[in-house]
Tab-separated table of C-alpha atoms and ligand atoms in Angstrom:
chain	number	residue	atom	x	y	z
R	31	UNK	CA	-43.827	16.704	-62.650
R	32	UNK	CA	-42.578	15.761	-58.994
R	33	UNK	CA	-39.725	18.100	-57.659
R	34	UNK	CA	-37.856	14.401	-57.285
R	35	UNK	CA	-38.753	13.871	-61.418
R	36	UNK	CA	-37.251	17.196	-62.056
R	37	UNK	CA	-33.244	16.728	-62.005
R	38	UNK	CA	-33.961	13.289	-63.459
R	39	UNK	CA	-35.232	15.054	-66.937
R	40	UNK	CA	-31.896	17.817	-66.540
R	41	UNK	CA	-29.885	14.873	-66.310
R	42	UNK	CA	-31.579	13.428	-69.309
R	43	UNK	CA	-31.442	16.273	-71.860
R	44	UNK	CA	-27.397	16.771	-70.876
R	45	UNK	CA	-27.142	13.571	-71.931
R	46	UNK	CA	-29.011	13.905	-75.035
R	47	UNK	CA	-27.071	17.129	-75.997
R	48	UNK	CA	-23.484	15.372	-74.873
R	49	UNK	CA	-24.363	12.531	-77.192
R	50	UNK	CA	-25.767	15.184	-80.282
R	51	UNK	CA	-21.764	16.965	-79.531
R	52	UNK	CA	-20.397	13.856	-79.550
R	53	UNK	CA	-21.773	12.104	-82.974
R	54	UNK	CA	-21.616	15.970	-84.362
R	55	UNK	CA	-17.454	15.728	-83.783
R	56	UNK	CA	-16.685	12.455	-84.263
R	57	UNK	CA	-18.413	12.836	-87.721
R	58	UNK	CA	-17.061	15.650	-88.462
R	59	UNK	CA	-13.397	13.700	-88.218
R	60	UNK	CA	-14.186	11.329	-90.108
R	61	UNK	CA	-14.782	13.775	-93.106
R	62	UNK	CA	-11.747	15.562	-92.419
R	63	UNK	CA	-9.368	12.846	-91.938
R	64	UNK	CA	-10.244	10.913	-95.469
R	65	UNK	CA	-8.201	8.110	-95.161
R	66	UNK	CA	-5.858	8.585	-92.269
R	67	UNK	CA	-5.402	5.880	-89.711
R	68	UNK	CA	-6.546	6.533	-86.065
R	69	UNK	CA	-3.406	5.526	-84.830
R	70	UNK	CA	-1.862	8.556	-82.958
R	71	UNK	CA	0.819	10.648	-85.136
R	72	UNK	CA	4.136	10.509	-82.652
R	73	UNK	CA	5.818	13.852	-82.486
R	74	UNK	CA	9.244	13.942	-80.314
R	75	UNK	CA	9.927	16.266	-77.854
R	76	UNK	CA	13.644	17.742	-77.516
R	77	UNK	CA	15.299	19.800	-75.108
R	78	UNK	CA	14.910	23.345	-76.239
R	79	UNK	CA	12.059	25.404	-76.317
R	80	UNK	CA	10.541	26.444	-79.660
R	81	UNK	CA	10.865	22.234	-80.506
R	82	UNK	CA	9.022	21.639	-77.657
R	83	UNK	CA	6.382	24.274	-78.102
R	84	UNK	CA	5.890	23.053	-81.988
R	85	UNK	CA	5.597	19.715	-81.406
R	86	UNK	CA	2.627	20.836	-79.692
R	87	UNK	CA	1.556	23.625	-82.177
R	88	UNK	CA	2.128	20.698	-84.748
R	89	UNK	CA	0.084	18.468	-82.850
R	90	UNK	CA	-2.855	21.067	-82.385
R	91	UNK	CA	-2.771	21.669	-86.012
R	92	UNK	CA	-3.359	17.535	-86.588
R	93	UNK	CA	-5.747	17.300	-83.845
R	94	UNK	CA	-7.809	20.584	-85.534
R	95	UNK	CA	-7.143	17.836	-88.370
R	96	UNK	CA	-9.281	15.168	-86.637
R	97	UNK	CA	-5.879	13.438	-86.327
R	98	UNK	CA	-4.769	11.491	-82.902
R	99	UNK	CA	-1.490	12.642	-81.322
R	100	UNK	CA	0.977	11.311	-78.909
R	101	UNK	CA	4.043	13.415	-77.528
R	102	UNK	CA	7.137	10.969	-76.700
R	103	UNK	CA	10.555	12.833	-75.223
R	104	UNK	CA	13.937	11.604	-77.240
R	105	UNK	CA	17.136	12.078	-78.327
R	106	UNK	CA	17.840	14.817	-80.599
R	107	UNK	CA	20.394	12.379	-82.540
R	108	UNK	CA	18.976	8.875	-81.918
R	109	UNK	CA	15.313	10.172	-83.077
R	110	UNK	CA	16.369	9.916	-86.869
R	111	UNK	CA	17.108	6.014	-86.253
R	112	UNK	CA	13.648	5.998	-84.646
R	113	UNK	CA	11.991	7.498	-87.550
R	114	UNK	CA	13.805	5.020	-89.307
R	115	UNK	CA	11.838	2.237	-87.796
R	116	UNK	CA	9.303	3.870	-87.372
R	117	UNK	CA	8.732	4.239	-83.368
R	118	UNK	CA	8.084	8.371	-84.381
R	119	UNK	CA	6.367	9.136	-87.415
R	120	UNK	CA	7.857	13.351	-87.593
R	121	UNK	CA	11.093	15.334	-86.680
R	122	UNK	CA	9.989	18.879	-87.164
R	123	UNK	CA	12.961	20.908	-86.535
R	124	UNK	CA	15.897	18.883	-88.499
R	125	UNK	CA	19.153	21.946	-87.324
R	126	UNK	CA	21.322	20.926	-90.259
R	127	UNK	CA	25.004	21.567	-87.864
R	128	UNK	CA	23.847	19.652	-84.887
R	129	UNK	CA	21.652	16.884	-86.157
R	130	UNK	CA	22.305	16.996	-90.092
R	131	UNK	CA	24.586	14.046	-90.244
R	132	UNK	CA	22.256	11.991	-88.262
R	133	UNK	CA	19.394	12.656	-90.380
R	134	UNK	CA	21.187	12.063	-93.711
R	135	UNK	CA	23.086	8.624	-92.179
R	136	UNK	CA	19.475	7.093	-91.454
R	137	UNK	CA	18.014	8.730	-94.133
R	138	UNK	CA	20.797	6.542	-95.912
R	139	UNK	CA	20.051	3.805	-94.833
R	140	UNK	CA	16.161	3.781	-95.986
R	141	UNK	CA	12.986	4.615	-94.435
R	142	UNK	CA	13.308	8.451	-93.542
R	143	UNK	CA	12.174	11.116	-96.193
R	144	UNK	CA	13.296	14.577	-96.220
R	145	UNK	CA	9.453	16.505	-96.150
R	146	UNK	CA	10.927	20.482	-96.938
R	147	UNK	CA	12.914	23.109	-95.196
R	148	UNK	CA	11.106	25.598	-93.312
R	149	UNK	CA	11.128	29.358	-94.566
R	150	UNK	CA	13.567	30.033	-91.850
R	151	UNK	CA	17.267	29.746	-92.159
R	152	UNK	CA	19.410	28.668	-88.529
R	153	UNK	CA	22.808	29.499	-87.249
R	154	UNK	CA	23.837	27.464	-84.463
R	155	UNK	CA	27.269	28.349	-82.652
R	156	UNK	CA	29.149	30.147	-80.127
R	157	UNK	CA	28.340	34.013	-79.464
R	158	UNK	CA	28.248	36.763	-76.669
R	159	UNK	CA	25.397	39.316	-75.511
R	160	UNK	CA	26.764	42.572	-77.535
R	161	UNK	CA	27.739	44.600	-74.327
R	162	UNK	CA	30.308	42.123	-73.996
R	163	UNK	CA	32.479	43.350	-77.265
R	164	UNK	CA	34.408	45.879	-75.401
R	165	UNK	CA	35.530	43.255	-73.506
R	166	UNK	CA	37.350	41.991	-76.496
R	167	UNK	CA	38.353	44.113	-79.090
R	168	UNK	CA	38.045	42.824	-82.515
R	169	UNK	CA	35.105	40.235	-81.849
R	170	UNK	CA	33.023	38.882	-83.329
R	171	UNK	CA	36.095	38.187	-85.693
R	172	UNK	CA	37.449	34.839	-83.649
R	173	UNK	CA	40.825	36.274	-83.915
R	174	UNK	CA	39.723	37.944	-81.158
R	175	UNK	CA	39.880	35.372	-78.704
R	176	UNK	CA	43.695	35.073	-79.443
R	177	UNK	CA	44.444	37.903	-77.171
R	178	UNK	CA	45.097	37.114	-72.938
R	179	UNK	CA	43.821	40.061	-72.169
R	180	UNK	CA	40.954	39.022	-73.961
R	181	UNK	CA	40.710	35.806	-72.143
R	182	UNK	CA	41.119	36.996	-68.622
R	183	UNK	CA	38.300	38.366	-68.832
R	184	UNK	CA	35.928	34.987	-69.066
R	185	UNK	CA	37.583	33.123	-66.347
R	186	UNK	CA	35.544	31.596	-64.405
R	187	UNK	CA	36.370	29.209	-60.519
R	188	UNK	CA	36.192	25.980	-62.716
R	189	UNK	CA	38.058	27.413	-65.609
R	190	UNK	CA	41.718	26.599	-64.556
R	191	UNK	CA	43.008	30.028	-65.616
R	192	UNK	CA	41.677	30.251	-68.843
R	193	UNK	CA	38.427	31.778	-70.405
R	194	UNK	CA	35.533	30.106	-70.076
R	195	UNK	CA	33.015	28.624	-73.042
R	196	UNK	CA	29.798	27.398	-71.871
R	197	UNK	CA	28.814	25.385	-74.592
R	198	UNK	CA	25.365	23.693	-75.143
R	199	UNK	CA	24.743	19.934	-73.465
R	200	UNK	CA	26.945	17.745	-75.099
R	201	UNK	CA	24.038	15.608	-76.855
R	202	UNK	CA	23.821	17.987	-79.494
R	203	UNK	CA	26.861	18.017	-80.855
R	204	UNK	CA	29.454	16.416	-78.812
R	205	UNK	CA	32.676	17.541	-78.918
R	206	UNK	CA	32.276	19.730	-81.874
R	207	UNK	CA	33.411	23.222	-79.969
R	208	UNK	CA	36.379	21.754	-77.772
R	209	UNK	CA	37.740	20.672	-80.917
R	210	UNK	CA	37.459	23.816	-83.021
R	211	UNK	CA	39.003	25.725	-80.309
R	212	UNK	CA	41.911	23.135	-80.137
R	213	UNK	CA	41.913	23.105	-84.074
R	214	UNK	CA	42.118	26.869	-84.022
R	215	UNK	CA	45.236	26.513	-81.416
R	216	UNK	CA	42.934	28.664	-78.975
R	217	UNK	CA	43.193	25.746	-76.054
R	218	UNK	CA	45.964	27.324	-73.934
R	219	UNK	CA	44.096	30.341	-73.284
R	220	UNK	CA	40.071	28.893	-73.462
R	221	UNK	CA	38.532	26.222	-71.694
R	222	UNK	CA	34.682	24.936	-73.250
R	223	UNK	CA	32.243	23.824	-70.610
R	224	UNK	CA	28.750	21.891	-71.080
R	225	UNK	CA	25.970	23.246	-69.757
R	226	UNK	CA	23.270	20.838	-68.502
R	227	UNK	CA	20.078	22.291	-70.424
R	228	UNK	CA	19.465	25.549	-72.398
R	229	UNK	CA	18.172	26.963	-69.405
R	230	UNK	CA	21.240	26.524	-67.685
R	231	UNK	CA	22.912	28.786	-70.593
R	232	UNK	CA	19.862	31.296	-70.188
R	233	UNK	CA	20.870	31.323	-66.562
R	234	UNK	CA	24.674	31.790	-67.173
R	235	UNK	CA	23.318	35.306	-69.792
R	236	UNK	CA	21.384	36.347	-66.776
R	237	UNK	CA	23.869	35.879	-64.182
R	238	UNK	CA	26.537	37.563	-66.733
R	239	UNK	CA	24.516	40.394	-67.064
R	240	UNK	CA	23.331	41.355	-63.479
R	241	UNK	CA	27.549	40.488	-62.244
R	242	UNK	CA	28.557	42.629	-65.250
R	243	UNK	CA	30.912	40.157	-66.438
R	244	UNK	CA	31.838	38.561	-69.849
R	245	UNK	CA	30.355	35.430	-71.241
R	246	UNK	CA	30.652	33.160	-74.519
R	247	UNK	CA	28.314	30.925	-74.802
R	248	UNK	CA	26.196	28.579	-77.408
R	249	UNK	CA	23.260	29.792	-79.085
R	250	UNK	CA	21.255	29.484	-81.942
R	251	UNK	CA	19.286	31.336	-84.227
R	252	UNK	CA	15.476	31.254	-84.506
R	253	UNK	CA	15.376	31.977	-80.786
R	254	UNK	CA	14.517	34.135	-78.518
R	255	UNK	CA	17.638	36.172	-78.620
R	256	UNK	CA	17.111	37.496	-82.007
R	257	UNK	CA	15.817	40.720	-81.034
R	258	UNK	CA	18.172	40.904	-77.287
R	259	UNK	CA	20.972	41.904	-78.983
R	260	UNK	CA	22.995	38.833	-79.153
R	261	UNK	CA	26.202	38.536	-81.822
R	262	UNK	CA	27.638	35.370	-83.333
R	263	UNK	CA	31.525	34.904	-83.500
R	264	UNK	CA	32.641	34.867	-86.830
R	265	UNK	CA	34.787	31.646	-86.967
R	266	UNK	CA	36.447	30.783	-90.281
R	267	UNK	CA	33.596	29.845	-92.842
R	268	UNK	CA	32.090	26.304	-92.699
R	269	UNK	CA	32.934	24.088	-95.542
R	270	UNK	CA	31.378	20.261	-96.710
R	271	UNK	CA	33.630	17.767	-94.564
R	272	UNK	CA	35.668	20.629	-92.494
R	273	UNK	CA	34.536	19.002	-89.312
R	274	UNK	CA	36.520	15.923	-87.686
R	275	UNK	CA	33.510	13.693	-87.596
R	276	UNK	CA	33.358	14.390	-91.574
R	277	UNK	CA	37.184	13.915	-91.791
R	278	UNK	CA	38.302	17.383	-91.887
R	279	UNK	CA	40.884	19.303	-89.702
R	280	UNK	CA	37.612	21.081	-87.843
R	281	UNK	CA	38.958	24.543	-87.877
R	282	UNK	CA	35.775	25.894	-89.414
R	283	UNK	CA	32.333	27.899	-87.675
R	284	UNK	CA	29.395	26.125	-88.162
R	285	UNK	CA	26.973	26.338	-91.804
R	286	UNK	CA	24.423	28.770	-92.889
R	287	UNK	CA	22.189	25.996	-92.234
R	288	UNK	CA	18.532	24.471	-92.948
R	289	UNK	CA	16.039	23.587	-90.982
R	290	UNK	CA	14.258	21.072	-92.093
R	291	UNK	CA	11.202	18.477	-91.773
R	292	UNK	CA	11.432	14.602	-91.973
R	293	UNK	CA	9.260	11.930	-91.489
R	294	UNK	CA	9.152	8.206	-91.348
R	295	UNK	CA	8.942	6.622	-95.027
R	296	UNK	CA	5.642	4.733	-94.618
R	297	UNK	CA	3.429	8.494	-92.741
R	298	UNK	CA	2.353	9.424	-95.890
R	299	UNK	CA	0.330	5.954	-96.542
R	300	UNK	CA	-0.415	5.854	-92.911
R	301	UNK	CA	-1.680	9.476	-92.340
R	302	UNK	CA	-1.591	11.108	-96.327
R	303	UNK	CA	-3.931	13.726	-94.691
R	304	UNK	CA	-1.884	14.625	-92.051
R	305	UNK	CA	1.518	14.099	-94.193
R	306	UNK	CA	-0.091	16.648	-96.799
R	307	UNK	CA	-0.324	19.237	-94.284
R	308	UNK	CA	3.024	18.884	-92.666
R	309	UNK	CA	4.579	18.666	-96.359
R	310	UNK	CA	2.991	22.160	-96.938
R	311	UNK	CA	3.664	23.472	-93.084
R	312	UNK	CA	6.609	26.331	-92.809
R	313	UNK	CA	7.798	28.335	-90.009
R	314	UNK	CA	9.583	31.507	-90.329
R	315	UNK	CA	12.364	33.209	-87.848
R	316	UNK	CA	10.475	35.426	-86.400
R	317	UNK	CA	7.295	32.825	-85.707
R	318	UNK	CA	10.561	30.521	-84.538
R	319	UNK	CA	11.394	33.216	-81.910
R	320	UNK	CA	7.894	33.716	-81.467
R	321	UNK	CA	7.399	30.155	-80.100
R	322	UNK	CA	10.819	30.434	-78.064
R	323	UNK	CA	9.805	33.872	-76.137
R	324	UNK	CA	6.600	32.712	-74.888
R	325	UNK	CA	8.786	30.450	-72.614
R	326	UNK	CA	12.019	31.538	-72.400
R	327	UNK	CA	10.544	35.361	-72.022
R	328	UNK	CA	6.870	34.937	-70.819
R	329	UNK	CA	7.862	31.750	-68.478
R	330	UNK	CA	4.542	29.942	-69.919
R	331	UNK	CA	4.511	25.777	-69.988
R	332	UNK	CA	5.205	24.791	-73.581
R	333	UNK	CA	1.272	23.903	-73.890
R	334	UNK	CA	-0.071	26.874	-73.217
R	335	UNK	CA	2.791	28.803	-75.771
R	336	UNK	CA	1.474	26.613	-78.675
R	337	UNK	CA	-2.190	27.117	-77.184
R	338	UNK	CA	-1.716	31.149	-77.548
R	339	UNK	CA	0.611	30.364	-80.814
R	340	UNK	CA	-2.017	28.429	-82.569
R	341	UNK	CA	-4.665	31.456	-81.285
R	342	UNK	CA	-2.547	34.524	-82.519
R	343	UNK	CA	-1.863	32.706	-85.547
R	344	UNK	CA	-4.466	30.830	-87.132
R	345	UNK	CA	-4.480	32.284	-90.913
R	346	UNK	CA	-0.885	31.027	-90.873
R	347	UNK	CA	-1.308	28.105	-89.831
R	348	UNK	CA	-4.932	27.554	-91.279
R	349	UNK	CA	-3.066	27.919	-94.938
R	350	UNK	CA	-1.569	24.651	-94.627
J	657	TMO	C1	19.656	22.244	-81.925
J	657	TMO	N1	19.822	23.559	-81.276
J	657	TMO	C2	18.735	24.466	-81.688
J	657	TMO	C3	19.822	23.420	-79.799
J	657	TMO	O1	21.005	24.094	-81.674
């Protein structure tokens, strides 16, 4: 052999042992896959971390699958309408107080299926970073927040006087909070803001904490706050059709609530491989959090958290 033949021949056998890889794989998904189409699954993307990062643990787990994926960002309330019709095939974190009545309207109206609650149970609402209580005595009982001298204490320059709420942006529950606190006859002494994004709230806890001033602000639970010492108020118990858009007089906190699954009516036919997985597929709080903290905490993109979540974690997720 010529030293010109030789690179010729490397050059060969790569491609011999790319095309052996690629038959090897591609067979290999076909086994896997029996009888789901090739068409990608669509997962939406939201606006807060641990959805973000398990769309794309989700989507690992179908791709592992021999499934095709395809991330698309949306609304948090219009997504259950696109279900619906079928323009996203999954919603994988269904919060039952921000999005419930969304899900169950177009679930309503035909073509959405409820797949299963995850192990985990949510609380979404307003709360405070626990060094914060003596800056209110009696919280977390809302009763609390009747006092001025309670009050004072969260003005802020754009607050008018009064004490400052920095609730959640307002696509996730619209004017839910402003009205509670005007149900609860709280409005002459508290004044709720929207934040722009959840980082903007993680900000405003950072910026409270280094200024060594109070803050109320929206939260949730799973999150990455479960283990930073972070209390809920306790507002008067939720009740079915306390809040105004259900007809009630809205002077309740918000549900012990589920978190559920839901996909478009027709996935199962489409993908019954991939639809048998998800069916079975449940997060806890702490894998939640888990998800949330390699962002919010670690500052990693929300591909490499579901990268190192699907590594750390594959007997859970291997199960379903
Ligand atoms: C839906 N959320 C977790 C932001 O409350």
């Amino acid at each position: 052999m010529t030293k010109k033949q030789q690179p010729m021949l490397i050059v060969g056998i790569l491609i011999v042992i790319a095309a052996i890889i690629y038959f090897v794989t591609q067979g290999d998904k076909g086994t896997k896959t029996a009888g789901d189409s090739s068409a990608p699954i669509v997962i939406p993307t939201h606006n807060w971390s641990s959805q973000i990062v398990m769309a794309h643990v989700i989507g690992g787990i179908f791709e592992a699958n021999g499934n095709n994926v395809k991330y698309v960002p949306a609304d948090s309330q219009a997504v259950y309408e696109s279900i619906r019709i079928g323009d996203v095939h999954i919603s994988h974190e269904v919060w039952e107080s921000a999005f419930g009545k969304s899900f169950t309207t177009a679930m309503d109206k035909g073509g959405v299926l409820d797949w299963g609650d995850h192990e985990a149970r949510t609380l979404e609402d307003m709360g405070y970073p626990n060094w914060v209580a003596e800056l209110c005595p009696g919280l977390p009982d809302w009763n609390a927040l009747k006092s001025p001298d309670c009050a004072k204490n969260f003005v802020t320059p754009d607050s008018g006087g009064k004490g400052r709420m920095l609730e959640g942006p307002q696509s996730w529950h619209g004017d839910l909070i402003p009205q509670r606190i005007e149900a609860l006859g709280l409005g002459d002494l508290w004044t709720v803001k929207f934040a722009g994004s959840a980082d903007a709230l993680w900000a405003e806890l950072e910026a409270a904490k280094k200024e060594g001033r109070g803050t109320i602000i929206f939260n949730w639970t799973p999150n990455f706050t479960d283990g930073a010492g972070f209390t809920f108020i306790d507002f008067p118990p939720y009740t079915a059709g306390c809040r105004p858009v259900d007809g009630g007089d809205g002077k309740c906190g918000s549900p012990d609530g589920y978190l559920k699954k839901a996909v478009n009516a027709d996935f199962p036919k489409t993908h019954p491989s991939a639809a048998a997985i998800f069916k079975k597929m449940s997060f806890t709080t702490s894998q939640i959090g888990a998800m949330a903290a390699l962002v919010d905490t670690d500052k990693m993109t929300h591909e490499d958290a579901a990268k190192k979540w699907l590594a750390d974690n594959e007997k859970v997720w291997k199960a379903f």
